[in-house]
Amino acid sequence: MSQPLILTEKRGHVAILTLNRPEAMNALGAPGDGDQVAAACEAINDDQEIRCVILTGAGKAFSAGGDVKAMKAREGAFAGNGVAVRDGYRKNIHRIVRAIYGLEVPSIAAVNGAAIGLGCDVACMTDIRIAADTARFGVTFLKLGLIPGDGGAWLMPRTIGMSRAAELLFTGDVIDAGKAAEWGLVSKAVPHADLMGEALALAERIAQQPPHALRMAKSLLKHGQTASYDTLMEMSAAAQAIAHHTQDHMEGVEAILEKRAPVFKGA
């Protein structure tokens, strides 16, 4: 696994992150994977020109999750005693999901194929998911005698509700893109050939929004899942006060009064 795990491409205000291990169905968790993903996501957070991110996979899979061959050999992230494996999760695998969840701009997973185990949880760390009709989803940890070790048990019920999250986890079933859309795991399923076009079109619509307000809106939406009502109201008031003093706010007001499309510049 000498090639970089993740490739970054910029198209205007949109960044495309591609998991780049197609020969292994974009398996995750090799030593250094967390550092690579964290570096890519930190660069996006630091780049005020980027307003939306698309995450996808190279080849036939989005990500098949952890490397089962490495598990069998007890090497890489799965080497050593229980303490070593725990630290491997905390310092490597968790860095992958924390970095994607910590993206400050809106994120879209363009799920091009299998998203299994850790791969499914990685997709759920994004804000919006679009699936190719060839995509498959599963949280199959129990079939390996494991539990969701990467935060999926926290996020999956918040994504599709407790009952369906429990069904997926406890059965280890793999569902197709149509059922994933029915359950709300993805926004929609589209023909495979149309996937990136759909994701880019959505990303470009999002990227037309005022970038400072966009980042603050994402932060509020995320915190709204766990913060108390009063806490979120205080956060909203503070963020709104900042937004009121941006040039983009004035541009939005003037555009409405002048009956034209606004042009937001991040000022």
XYZ file of N, CA and C in Angstrom, residues 47-136:
270
model
N -8.627 26.118 3.985
C -8.757 26.761 2.674
C -10.132 27.429 2.584
N -10.158 28.731 2.740
C -11.432 29.453 2.736
C -12.083 29.509 1.358
N -11.357 29.087 0.330
C -11.944 29.034 -1.007
C -12.859 27.828 -1.182
N -12.665 26.800 -0.375
C -13.471 25.586 -0.507
C -14.766 25.738 0.281
N -15.876 25.424 -0.376
C -17.181 25.576 0.247
C -17.955 24.258 0.344
N -17.482 23.217 -0.311
C -18.147 21.913 -0.238
C -17.137 20.836 -0.615
N -17.332 19.625 -0.056
C -16.445 18.487 -0.301
C -17.272 17.310 -0.795
N -16.739 16.590 -1.773
C -17.296 15.307 -2.205
C -16.292 14.227 -1.843
N -16.762 13.177 -1.191
C -15.925 12.023 -0.855
C -16.412 10.816 -1.652
N -15.520 10.168 -2.374
C -15.891 9.009 -3.175
C -14.754 7.994 -3.150
N -14.947 6.878 -3.855
C -13.937 5.835 -3.883
C -13.456 5.556 -5.293
N -12.190 5.173 -5.426
C -11.650 4.765 -6.722
C -12.040 3.314 -6.991
N -12.270 2.994 -8.259
C -12.585 1.620 -8.619
C -14.026 1.261 -8.342
N -14.263 -0.002 -7.990
C -15.614 -0.529 -7.877
C -16.268 -0.284 -6.523
N -15.479 0.026 -5.518
C -16.014 0.157 -4.160
C -15.862 1.577 -3.645
N -16.751 1.951 -2.750
C -16.540 3.157 -1.948
C -15.492 2.814 -0.892
N -15.804 1.882 -0.016
C -14.818 1.288 0.889
C -15.416 0.038 1.504
N -14.667 -1.048 1.412
C -15.099 -2.317 2.003
C -14.771 -2.391 3.487
N -14.289 -1.300 4.084
C -14.037 -1.260 5.514
C -12.637 -1.680 5.889
N -12.509 -2.331 7.018
C -11.203 -2.757 7.505
C -10.614 -3.878 6.659
N -9.305 -4.009 6.699
C -8.586 -5.005 5.909
C -8.662 -6.359 6.622
N -9.515 -7.259 6.103
C -9.723 -8.560 6.747
C -8.457 -9.400 6.713
N -7.660 -9.300 5.646
C -6.408 -10.055 5.578
C -5.450 -9.617 6.683
N -5.424 -8.304 6.958
C -4.569 -7.816 8.042
C -5.085 -8.288 9.395
N -6.417 -8.389 9.517
C -6.989 -8.923 10.764
C -6.541 -10.365 10.984
N -6.610 -11.179 9.926
C -6.223 -12.585 10.044
C -4.744 -12.709 10.420
N -3.926 -11.895 9.805
C -2.482 -11.944 10.072
C -2.103 -11.212 11.357
N -3.058 -10.512 11.944
C -2.798 -9.681 13.133
C -1.602 -8.755 12.904
N -1.705 -8.008 11.803
C -0.639 -7.079 11.469
C -1.231 -5.696 11.216
N -0.364 -4.718 11.029
C -0.828 -3.355 10.794
C -1.601 -2.836 11.987
N -2.816 -2.358 11.739
C -3.645 -1.792 12.806
C -4.092 -2.832 13.816
N -3.938 -4.115 13.469
C -4.466 -5.182 14.321
C -3.352 -5.994 14.975
N -2.156 -5.447 14.995
C -1.014 -6.127 15.598
C -0.932 -5.824 17.087
N -0.319 -6.744 17.827
C -0.059 -6.512 19.236
C -1.179 -6.977 20.137
N -1.042 -6.646 21.435
C -2.046 -7.052 22.415
C -3.252 -6.124 22.392
N -4.194 -6.331 23.308
C -5.414 -5.533 23.316
C -5.165 -4.049 23.461
N -4.196 -3.695 24.290
C -3.874 -2.267 24.486
C -3.354 -1.663 23.190
N -2.506 -2.406 22.474
C -1.950 -1.900 21.215
C -3.041 -1.728 20.170
N -3.961 -2.686 20.109
C -5.050 -2.578 19.134
C -5.949 -1.399 19.489
N -6.246 -1.243 20.779
C -7.046 -0.087 21.195
C -6.387 1.215 20.768
N -5.090 1.333 20.993
C -4.386 2.555 20.609
C -4.382 2.736 19.097
N -4.336 1.602 18.354
C -4.420 1.694 16.900
C -5.739 2.277 16.436
N -6.812 1.895 17.117
C -8.101 2.496 16.794
C -8.104 3.980 17.151
N -7.681 4.288 18.348
C -7.774 5.669 18.819
C -6.889 6.611 18.023
N -5.691 6.153 17.664
C -4.719 7.047 17.040
C -4.690 6.972 15.523
N -5.389 5.981 14.939
C -5.340 5.827 13.488
C -6.742 5.767 12.893
N -7.470 4.702 13.186
C -8.803 4.546 12.595
C -9.735 5.674 13.040
N -9.691 6.021 14.315
C -10.547 7.113 14.779
C -10.168 8.445 14.144
N -8.911 8.606 13.788
C -8.507 9.845 13.118
C -9.195 9.976 11.763
N -9.434 8.848 11.092
C -10.122 8.886 9.797
C -11.525 9.444 9.969
N -12.305 8.814 10.870
C -13.700 9.231 11.004
C -13.825 10.594 11.672
N -12.949 10.900 12.622
C -13.006 12.216 13.254
C -12.695 13.325 12.249
N -11.741 13.065 11.356
C -11.371 14.090 10.378
C -12.512 14.363 9.413
N -13.167 13.314 8.940
C -14.277 13.505 8.001
C -15.460 14.150 8.706
N -15.774 13.680 9.904
C -16.863 14.291 10.670
C -16.541 15.740 11.020
N -15.243 16.046 11.170
C -14.827 17.390 11.555
C -14.655 18.364 10.405
N -14.990 17.954 9.189
C -14.936 18.912 8.080
C -15.847 20.094 8.375
N -15.341 21.300 8.190
C -16.108 22.492 8.528
C -17.048 22.925 7.415
N -16.826 22.422 6.216
C -17.716 22.738 5.098
C -18.646 21.553 4.864
N -19.787 21.780 4.221
C -20.681 20.665 3.916
C -19.968 19.582 3.119
N -20.317 18.334 3.402
C -19.675 17.198 2.747
C -20.731 16.268 2.160
N -20.392 15.702 1.005
C -21.271 14.782 0.284
C -20.495 13.504 0.029
N -21.059 12.358 0.389
C -20.476 11.081 -0.004
C -21.133 10.643 -1.306
N -20.329 10.465 -2.340
C -20.803 9.895 -3.599
C -20.428 8.415 -3.549
N -21.372 7.607 -3.094
C -21.091 6.201 -2.796
C -21.202 5.396 -4.082
N -20.064 5.044 -4.640
C -19.993 4.457 -5.975
C -20.091 2.936 -5.977
N -19.983 2.315 -4.804
C -20.031 0.861 -4.740
C -20.197 0.426 -3.302
N -19.603 -0.704 -2.937
C -19.768 -1.243 -1.595
C -19.276 -0.268 -0.531
N -20.104 -0.057 0.486
C -19.738 0.717 1.670
C -20.073 -0.166 2.861
N -19.074 -0.898 3.342
C -19.297 -1.958 4.308
C -18.488 -1.689 5.572
N -19.086 -1.965 6.724
C -18.385 -1.820 7.990
C -17.874 -0.405 8.191
N -16.584 -0.284 8.405
C -15.971 1.036 8.546
C -16.282 1.911 7.339
N -16.361 1.324 6.142
C -16.668 2.099 4.945
C -18.049 2.718 5.008
N -19.025 1.979 5.536
C -20.370 2.520 5.698
C -20.373 3.646 6.733
N -19.652 3.429 7.834
C -19.592 4.466 8.863
C -18.898 5.722 8.358
N -17.861 5.558 7.539
C -17.192 6.720 6.944
C -18.176 7.513 6.087
N -18.967 6.815 5.279
C -19.970 7.513 4.466
C -20.941 8.291 5.351
N -21.315 7.703 6.490
C -22.267 8.358 7.389
C -21.670 9.551 8.111
N -20.358 9.675 8.110
C -19.732 10.844 8.724
C -19.898 12.092 7.861
N -20.299 11.928 6.609
C -20.570 13.088 5.762
C -21.981 13.597 6.030
N -22.285 14.780 5.526
C -23.586 15.397 5.775
C -24.683 14.862 4.861
N -24.321 14.578 3.619
C -25.281 14.160 2.598
C -24.680 12.971 1.872
N -25.513 11.979 1.556
C -25.041 10.810 0.818
C -25.908 10.585 -0.415
N -25.247 10.387 -1.542
C -25.893 9.993 -2.788
C -25.280 8.665 -3.200
N -26.108 7.719 -3.601
C -25.603 6.387 -3.931
C -25.811 6.077 -5.396
N -24.824 5.421 -5.991
C -25.026 4.796 -7.293
C -25.940 3.593 -7.100
N -26.644 3.229 -8.151
C -27.545 2.078 -8.033
C -26.789 0.774 -7.816
N -25.481 0.805 -7.953
C -24.640 -0.362 -7.690
C -24.133 -0.415 -6.251
N -24.426 0.595 -5.460
C -23.903 0.674 -4.097
C -24.587 -0.340 -3.187
N -23.863 -0.770 -2.190
C -24.386 -1.655 -1.156
C -23.887 -1.149 0.188
